[in-house]
Coordinates of C-alpha atoms in Angstrom, one line a residue:
X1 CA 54.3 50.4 -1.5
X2 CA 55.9 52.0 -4.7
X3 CA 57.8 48.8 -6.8
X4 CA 60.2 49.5 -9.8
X5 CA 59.6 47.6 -12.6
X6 CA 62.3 45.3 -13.8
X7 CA 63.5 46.8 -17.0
X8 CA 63.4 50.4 -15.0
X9 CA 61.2 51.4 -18.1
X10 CA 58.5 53.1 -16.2
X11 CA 60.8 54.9 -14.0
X12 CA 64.1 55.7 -16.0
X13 CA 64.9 58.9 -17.8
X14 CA 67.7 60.0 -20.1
X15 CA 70.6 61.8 -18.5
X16 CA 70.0 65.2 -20.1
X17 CA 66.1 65.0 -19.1
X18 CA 65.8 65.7 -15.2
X19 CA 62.1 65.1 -13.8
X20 CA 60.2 68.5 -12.5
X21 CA 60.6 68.5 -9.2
X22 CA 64.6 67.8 -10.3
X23 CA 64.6 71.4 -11.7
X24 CA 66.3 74.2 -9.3
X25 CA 63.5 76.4 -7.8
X26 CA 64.1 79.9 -5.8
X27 CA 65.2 79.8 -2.8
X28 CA 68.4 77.0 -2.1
X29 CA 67.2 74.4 -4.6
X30 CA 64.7 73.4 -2.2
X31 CA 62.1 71.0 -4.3
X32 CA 58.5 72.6 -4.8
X33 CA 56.1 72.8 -1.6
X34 CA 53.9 70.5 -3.3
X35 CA 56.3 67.2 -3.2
X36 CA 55.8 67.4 0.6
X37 CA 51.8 67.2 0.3
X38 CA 52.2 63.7 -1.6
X39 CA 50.5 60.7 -0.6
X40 CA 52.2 57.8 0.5
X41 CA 52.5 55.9 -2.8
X42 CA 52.8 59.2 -4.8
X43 CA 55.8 59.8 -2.9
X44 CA 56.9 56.1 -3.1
X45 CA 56.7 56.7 -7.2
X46 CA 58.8 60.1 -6.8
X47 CA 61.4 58.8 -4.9
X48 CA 61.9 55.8 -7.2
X49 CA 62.0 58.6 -9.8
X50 CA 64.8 60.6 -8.3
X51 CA 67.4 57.9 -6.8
X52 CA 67.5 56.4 -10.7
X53 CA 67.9 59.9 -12.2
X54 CA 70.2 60.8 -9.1
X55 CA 72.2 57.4 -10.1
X56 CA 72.1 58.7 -13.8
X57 CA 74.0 61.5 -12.6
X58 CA 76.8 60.1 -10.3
X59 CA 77.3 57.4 -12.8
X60 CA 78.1 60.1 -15.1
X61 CA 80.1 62.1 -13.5
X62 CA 77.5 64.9 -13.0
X63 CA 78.3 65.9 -9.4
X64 CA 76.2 69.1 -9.7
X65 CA 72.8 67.5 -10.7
X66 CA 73.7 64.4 -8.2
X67 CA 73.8 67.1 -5.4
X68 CA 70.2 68.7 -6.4
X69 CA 68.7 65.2 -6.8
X70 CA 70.5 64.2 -3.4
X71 CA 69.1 67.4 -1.3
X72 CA 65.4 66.9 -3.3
X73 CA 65.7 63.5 -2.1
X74 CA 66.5 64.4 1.3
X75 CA 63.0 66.1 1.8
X76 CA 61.3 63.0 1.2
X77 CA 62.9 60.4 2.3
X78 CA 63.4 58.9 6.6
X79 CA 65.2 56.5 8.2
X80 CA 61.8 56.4 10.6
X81 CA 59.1 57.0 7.5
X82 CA 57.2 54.4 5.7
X83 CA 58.8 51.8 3.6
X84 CA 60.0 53.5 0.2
X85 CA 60.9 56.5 2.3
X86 CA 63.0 54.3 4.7
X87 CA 64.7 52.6 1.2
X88 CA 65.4 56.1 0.0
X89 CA 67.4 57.2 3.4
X90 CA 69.7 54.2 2.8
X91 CA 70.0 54.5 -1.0
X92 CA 70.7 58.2 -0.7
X93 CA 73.9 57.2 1.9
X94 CA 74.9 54.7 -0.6
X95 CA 75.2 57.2 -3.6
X96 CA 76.6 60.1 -1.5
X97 CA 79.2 57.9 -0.1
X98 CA 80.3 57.0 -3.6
X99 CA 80.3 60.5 -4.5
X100 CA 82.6 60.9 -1.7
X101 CA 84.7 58.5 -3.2
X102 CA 86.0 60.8 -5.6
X103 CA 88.0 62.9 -2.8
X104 CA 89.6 60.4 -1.4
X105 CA 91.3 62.4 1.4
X106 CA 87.7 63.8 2.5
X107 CA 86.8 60.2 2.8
X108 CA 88.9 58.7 4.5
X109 CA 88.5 61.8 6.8
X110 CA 84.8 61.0 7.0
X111 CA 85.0 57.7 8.2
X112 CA 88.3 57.6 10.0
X113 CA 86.4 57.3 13.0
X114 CA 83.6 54.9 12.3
X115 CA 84.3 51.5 14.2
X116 CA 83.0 48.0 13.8
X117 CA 81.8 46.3 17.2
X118 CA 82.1 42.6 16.9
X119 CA 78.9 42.5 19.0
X120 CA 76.9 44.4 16.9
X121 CA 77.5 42.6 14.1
X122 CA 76.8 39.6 15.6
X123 CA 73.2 40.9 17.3
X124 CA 72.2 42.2 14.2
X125 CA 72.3 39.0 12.6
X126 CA 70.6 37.3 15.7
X127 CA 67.7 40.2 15.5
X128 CA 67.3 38.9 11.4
X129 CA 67.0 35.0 12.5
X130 CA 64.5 36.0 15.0
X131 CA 62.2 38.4 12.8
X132 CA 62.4 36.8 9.8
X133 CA 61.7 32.9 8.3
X134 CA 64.8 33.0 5.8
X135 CA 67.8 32.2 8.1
X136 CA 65.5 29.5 10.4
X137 CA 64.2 27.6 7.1
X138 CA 67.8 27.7 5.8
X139 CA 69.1 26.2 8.5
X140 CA 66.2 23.5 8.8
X141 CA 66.7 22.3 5.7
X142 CA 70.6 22.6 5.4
X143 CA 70.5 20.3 9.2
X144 CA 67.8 18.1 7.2
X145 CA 69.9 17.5 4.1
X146 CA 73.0 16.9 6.3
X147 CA 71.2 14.0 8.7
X148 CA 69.9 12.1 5.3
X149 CA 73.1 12.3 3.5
X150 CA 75.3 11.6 6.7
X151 CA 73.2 8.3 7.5
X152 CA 75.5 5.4 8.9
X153 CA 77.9 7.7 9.3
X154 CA 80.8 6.9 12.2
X155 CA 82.5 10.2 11.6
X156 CA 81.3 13.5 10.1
X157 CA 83.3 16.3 9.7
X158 CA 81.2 19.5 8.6
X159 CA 82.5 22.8 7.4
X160 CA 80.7 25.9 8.3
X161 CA 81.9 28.7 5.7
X162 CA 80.6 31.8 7.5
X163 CA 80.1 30.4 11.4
X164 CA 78.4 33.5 13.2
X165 CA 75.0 31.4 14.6
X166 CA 75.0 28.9 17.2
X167 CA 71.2 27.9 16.8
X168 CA 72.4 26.0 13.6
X169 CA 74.3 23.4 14.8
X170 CA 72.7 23.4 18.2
X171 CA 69.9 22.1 16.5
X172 CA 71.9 19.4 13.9
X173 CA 73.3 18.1 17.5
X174 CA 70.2 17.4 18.7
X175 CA 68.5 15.9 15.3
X176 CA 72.0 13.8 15.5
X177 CA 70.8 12.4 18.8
X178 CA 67.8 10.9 17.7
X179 CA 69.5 8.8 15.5
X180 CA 68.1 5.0 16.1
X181 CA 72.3 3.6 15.3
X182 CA 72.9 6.7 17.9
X183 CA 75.5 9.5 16.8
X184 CA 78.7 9.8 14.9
X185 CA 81.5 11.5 15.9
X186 CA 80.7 14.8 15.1
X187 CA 83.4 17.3 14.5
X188 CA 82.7 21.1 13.1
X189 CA 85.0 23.6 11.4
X190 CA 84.1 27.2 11.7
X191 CA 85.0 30.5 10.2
X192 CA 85.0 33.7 11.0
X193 CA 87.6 36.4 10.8
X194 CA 86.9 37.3 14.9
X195 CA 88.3 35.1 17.6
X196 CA 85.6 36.1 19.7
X197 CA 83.2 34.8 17.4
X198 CA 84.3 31.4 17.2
X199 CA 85.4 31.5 21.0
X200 CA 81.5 31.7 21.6
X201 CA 80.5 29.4 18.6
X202 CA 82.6 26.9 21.1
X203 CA 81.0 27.2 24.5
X204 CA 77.1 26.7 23.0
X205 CA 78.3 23.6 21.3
X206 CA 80.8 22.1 23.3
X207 CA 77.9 22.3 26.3
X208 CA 75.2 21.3 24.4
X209 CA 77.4 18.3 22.6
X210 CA 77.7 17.4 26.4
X211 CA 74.5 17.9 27.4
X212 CA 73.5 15.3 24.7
X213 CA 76.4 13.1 25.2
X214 CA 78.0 13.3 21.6
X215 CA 81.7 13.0 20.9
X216 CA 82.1 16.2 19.6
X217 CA 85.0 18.2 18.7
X218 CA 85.1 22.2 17.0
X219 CA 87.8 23.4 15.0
X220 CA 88.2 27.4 14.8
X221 CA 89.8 28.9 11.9
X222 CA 90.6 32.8 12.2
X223 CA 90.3 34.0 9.0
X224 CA 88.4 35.5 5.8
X225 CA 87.1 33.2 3.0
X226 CA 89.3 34.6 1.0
X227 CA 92.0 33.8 3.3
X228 CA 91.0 30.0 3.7
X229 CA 94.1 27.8 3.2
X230 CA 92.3 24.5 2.8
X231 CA 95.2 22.4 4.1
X232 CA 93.9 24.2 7.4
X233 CA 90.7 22.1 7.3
X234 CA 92.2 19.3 8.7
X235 CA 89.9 16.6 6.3
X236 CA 91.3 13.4 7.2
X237 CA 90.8 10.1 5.6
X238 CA 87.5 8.4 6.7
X239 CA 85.8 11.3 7.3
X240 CA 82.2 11.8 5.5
X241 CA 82.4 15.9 4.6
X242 CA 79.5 17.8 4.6
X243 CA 79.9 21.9 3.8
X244 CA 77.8 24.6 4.9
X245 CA 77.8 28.3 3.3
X246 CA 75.3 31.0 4.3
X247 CA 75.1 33.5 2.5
X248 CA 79.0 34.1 2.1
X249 CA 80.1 32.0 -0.8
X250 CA 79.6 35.3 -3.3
X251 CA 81.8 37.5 -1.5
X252 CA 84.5 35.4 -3.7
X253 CA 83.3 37.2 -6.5
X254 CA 85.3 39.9 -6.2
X255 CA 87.6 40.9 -8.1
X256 CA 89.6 43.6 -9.8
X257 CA 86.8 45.0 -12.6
X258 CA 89.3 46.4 -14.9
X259 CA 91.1 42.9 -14.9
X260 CA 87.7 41.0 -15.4
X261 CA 87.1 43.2 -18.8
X262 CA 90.0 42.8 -19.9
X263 CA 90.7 38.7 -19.4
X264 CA 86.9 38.1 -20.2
X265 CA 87.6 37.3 -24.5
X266 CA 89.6 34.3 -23.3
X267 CA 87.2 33.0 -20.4
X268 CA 86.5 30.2 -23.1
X269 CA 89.9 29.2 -22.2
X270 CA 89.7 29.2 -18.6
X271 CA 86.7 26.2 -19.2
X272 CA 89.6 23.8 -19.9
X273 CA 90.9 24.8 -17.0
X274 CA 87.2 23.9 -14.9
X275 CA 87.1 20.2 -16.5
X276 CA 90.7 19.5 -16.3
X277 CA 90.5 16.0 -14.3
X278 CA 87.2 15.9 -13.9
X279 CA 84.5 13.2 -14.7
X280 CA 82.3 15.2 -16.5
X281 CA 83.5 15.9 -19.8
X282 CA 83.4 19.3 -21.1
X283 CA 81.7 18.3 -24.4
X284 CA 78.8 17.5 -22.2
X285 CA 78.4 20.9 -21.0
X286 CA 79.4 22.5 -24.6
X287 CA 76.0 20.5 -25.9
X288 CA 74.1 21.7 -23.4
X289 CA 74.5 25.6 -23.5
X290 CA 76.4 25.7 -26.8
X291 CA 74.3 28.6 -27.8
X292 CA 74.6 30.6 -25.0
X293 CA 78.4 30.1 -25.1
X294 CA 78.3 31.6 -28.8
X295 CA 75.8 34.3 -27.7
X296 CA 78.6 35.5 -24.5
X297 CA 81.1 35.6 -27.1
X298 CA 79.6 38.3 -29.2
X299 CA 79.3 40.2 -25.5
X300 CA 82.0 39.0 -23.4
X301 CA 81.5 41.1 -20.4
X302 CA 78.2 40.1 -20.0
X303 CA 77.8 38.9 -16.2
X304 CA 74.9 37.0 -17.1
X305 CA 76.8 35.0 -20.1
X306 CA 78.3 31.4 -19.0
X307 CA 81.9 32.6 -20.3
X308 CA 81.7 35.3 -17.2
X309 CA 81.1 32.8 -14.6
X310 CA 85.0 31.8 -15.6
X311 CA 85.9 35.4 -14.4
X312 CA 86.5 35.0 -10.8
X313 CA 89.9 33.6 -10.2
X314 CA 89.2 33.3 -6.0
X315 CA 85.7 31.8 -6.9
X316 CA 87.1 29.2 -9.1
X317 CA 90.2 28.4 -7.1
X318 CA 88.1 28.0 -4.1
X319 CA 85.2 25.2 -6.0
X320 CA 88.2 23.5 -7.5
X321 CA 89.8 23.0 -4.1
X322 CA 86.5 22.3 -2.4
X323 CA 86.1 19.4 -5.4
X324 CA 89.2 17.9 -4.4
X325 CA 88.0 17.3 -1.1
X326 CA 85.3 15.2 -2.1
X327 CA 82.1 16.6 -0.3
X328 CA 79.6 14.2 0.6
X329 CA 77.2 17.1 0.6
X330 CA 77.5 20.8 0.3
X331 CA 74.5 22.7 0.8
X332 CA 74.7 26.7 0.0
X333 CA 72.4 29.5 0.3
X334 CA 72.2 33.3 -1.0
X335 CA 70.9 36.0 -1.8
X336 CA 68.4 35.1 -5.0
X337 CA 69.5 38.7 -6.6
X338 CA 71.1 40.4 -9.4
X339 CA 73.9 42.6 -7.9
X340 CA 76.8 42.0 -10.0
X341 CA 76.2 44.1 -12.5
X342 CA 78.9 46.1 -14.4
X343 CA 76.8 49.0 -14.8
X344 CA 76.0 51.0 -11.3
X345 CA 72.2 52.2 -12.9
X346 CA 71.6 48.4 -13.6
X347 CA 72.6 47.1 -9.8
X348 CA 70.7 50.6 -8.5
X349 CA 67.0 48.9 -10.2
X350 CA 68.2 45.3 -9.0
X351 CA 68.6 46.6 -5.5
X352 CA 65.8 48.7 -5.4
X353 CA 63.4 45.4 -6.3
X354 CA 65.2 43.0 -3.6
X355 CA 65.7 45.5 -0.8
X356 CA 61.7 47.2 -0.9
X357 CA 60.5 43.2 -0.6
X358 CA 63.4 42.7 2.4
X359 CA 62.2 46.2 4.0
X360 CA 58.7 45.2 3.3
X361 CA 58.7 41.9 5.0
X362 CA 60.6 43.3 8.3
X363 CA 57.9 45.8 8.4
X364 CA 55.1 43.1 8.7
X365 CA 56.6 41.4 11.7
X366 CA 58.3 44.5 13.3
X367 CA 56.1 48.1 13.4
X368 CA 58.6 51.3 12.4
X369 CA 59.5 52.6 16.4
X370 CA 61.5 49.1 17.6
X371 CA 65.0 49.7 17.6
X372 CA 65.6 45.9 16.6
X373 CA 63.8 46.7 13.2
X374 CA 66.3 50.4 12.8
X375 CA 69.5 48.3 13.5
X376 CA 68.6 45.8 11.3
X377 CA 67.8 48.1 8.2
X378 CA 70.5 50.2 9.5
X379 CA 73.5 47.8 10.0
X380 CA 72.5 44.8 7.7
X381 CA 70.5 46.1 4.9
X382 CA 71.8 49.7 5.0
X383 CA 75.6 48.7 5.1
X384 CA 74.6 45.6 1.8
X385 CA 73.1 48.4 -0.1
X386 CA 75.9 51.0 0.0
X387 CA 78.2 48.2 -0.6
X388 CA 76.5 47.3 -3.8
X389 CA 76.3 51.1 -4.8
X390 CA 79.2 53.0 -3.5
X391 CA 81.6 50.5 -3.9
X392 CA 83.6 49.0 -6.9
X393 CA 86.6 46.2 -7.7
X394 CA 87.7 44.2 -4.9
X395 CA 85.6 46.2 -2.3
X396 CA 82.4 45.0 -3.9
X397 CA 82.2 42.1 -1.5
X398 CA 78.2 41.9 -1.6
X399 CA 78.0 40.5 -5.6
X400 CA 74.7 38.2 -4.9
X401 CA 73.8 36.2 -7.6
X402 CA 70.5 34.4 -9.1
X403 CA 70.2 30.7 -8.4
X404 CA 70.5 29.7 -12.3
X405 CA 74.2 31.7 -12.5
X406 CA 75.1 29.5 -9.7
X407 CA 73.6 26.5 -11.1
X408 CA 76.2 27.3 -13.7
X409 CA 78.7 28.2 -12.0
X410 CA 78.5 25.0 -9.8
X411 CA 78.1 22.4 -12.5
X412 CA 81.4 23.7 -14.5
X413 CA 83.0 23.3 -11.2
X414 CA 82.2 19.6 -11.4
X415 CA 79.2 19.9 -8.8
X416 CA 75.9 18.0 -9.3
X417 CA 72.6 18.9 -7.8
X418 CA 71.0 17.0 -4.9
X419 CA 67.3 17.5 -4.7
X420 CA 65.7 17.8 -1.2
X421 CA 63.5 15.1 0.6
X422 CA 59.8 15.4 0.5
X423 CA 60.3 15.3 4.2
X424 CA 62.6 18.5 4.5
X425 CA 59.6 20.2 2.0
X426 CA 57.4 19.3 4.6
X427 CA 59.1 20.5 7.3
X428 CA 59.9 23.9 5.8
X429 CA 56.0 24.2 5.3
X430 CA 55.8 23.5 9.0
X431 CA 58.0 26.1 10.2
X432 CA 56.4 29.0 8.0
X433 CA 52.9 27.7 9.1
X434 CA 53.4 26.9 13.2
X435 CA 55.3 30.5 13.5
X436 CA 52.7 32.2 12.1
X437 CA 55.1 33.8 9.6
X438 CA 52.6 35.2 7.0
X439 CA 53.3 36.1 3.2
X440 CA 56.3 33.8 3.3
X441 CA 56.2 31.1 0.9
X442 CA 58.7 28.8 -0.9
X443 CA 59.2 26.9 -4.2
X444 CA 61.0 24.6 -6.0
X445 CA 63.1 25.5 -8.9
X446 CA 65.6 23.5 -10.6
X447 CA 65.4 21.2 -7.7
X448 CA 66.2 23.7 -5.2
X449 CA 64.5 25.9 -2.7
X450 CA 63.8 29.6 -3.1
X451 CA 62.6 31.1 -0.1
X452 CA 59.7 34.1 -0.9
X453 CA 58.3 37.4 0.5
X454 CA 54.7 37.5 -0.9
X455 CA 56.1 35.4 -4.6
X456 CA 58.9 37.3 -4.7
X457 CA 61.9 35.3 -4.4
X458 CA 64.6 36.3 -2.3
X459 CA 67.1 33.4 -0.9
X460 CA 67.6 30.1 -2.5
X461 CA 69.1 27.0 -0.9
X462 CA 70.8 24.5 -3.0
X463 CA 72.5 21.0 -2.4
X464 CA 75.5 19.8 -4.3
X465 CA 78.0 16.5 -4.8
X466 CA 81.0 15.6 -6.3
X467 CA 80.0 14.9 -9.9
X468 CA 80.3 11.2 -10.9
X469 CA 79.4 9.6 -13.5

């Protein structure tokens, strides 16, 4: 399979400089006969070629050229073709629907029918647990973390930021039960903007909790993250608060672009604000990455630069408010990516890298006729990718982030790392090797995990406390 190399140097082109098979030939602008003789990783190499040189041109403004590279494109690539050409199909939506974007009335127009089903939102993530590792070993060793740091425990209230999977908890109750002091009183606050949702979360645990014989109570909370009033939680006193986010806590990244340029020269600032009544002192962090501060400075809207990790106003809010609840544990997992780019060329290459390894992997444990493996490119990846691309300012929910920008972002929120147990290493091992999941790996970094297709890292799980001194 065709890979683009990080820098995009082997496969990027100037603007003014279209590729060969870019150029308009007789007959329609269809490309020349011999682009449809190509081999499979010839044509892999091509298509790379032309989405980044098609991006060039609807990043510029250059609708014509963006057409002729879309309809070239169009010969090549498949929703039900071989892995790059499968990519392509999805990428190609992605950049025509931001084209779209321009005429706003034939948008809307487009899409005014389109409809979200509930259900198939929620299958499509249950077809993803089930054909591949990431979502099972995240949930093993988020359950894992939990039971060690919850030991003794009478009470234990945890908070599930994104509560769409039952299997989760279903299998915390039953670690709980195995507990030789036997098990706390559990309670569990999910959410999810759909009732329905939540209304199901309910039944699977409230019957298992039974089942097992576990005082166990589950709070639904109707709402977005971005929504969350935390006085809604209903922490109480005595409680030992454990948090859980998968792969949702980066859709508090967004924000209005124009506004982030524009307040980014005073993000220094907004670091008094981060420290203000915590127990770390700033000057701690300031000796740490005092270069890197002075390096962001000289390019303030830089997204990899400290200063930017100021920038979000929900993001910050939201860790500030979580800090004041005094978390016994918080354990979060994402996406380990660089989508947040400013620049739509430099999230095109980013997305290009994580999405061939995520299309890659499903392709090894599902072959290309299933219709589990179509909805899940189709409705998961498909619908990630053209939010990434097409979309920009507050829209841009799907702003995944590398583990060391969270690291970052985490400690200035006054967040320290907890490693993971030797024990939940082992068991993580266990689960790749008794499922038979092959190419899937993981490593430690930084004290965390980061879950791999073939040494290519693609989630990251990390667990957090209330810094102390």
């Amino acid at each position: 399979m065709a890979a683009v190399q990080e820098d995009g140097s082997s496969v990027t082109s100037s603007s003014h400089e279209s590729s060969p098979w870019m150029r308009r030939s007789p007959g329609l602008g269809s490309p020349s006969p011999w682009i449809r003789e190509l081999g499979s990783e010839e044509r892999g190499l091509c298509l790379i070629r032309l989405l980044q040189e098609c991006a060039v041109h609807v990043g510029t403004g250059s609708m014509e050229n963006a057409n002729l590279g879309l309809e070239h494109i169009s010969h090549l690539a498949s929703p039900d073709g071989d892995t790059m050409q499968r990519i392509a199909a999805y990428f190609t939506q992605a950049l025509a629907d931001r084209m779209l974007k321009g005429w706003p009335g034939l948008h809307k127009a487009l899409n005014s029918t389109k409809l979200s089903s509930v259900s198939e939102e929620v299958l499509v993530q249950k077809l993803f647990f089930e054909f591949c590792p990431f979502l099972k070993v995240a949930y093993l060793i988020t359950n894992q973390a939990i039971i060690e740091a919850m030991e003794g425990e009478k009470v234990v209230h945890i908070i599930d930021l994104y509560s769409i999977e039952p299997a989760q908890w279903i299998n915390l109750l039953q670690m709980i039960s195995a507990r030789p002091e036997g098990p706390p009183h559990l309670k569990i606050t999910g959410i999810h903007e759909q009732k329905g949702v939540l209304e199901q979360m309910a039944l699977q645990l409230v019957e298992e909790a039974d089942r097992l014989d576990i005082p166990f109570q589950f709070n639904p909370i109707v709402c977005k993250l971005e929504n969350l009033d935390l006085e809604s939680l209903g922490v109480k006193t005595g409680e030992a608060l454990a948090v859980s986010s998968i792969l949702k806590l980066h859709s508090l990244l967004a924000t209005d672009d124009d506004m982030l340029r524009r307040d980014s020269p005073v993000a220094l600032k907004n670091l008094q604000k981060v420290f203000h009544n915590r127990q770390r002192p700033l000057r701690e962090f300031l000796d740490k990455d005092l270069i890197n501060l002075y390096l962001a400075s000289l390019d303030s809207t830089s997204t990899s630069s400290p200063l930017s990790l100021c920038a979000s106003p929900k993001m910050e809010s939201f860790l500030s408010s979580l800090w004041s609840l005094s978390p016994k544990l918080m354990v979060i997992t994402e996406q380990e990516a660089d989508h947040n780019g400013f620049t739509l060329m430099e999230r095109v290459k980013k997305a290009l890298n994580f999405y061939a390894a995520l299309f890659d992997c499903l392709d090894s444990a599902v072959s290309r006729a299933p219709i589990e493996r179509h909805k899940i490119e189709k409705m998961l990846f498909g619908e990630e990718i053209k939010n990434i691309i097409a979309c920009e300012g507050a829209e841009r929910k799907d702003r995944h982030e590398k583990l060391e920008k969270w690291i970052s972002r985490l400690e200035l929120a006054g967040f320290g790392r907890v490693p993971f147990s030797y024990y939940s290493r082992l068991q993580a091992g266990r689960l790749l090797q008794i499922s038979n999941y092959g190419g899937y790996n993981f490593k430690e970094e930084n004290g965390c995990f980061v879950i791999c297709w073939k040494s290519i890292p693609l989630f990251s799980v990390s667990a957090w406390r209330r810094w102390s001194n």
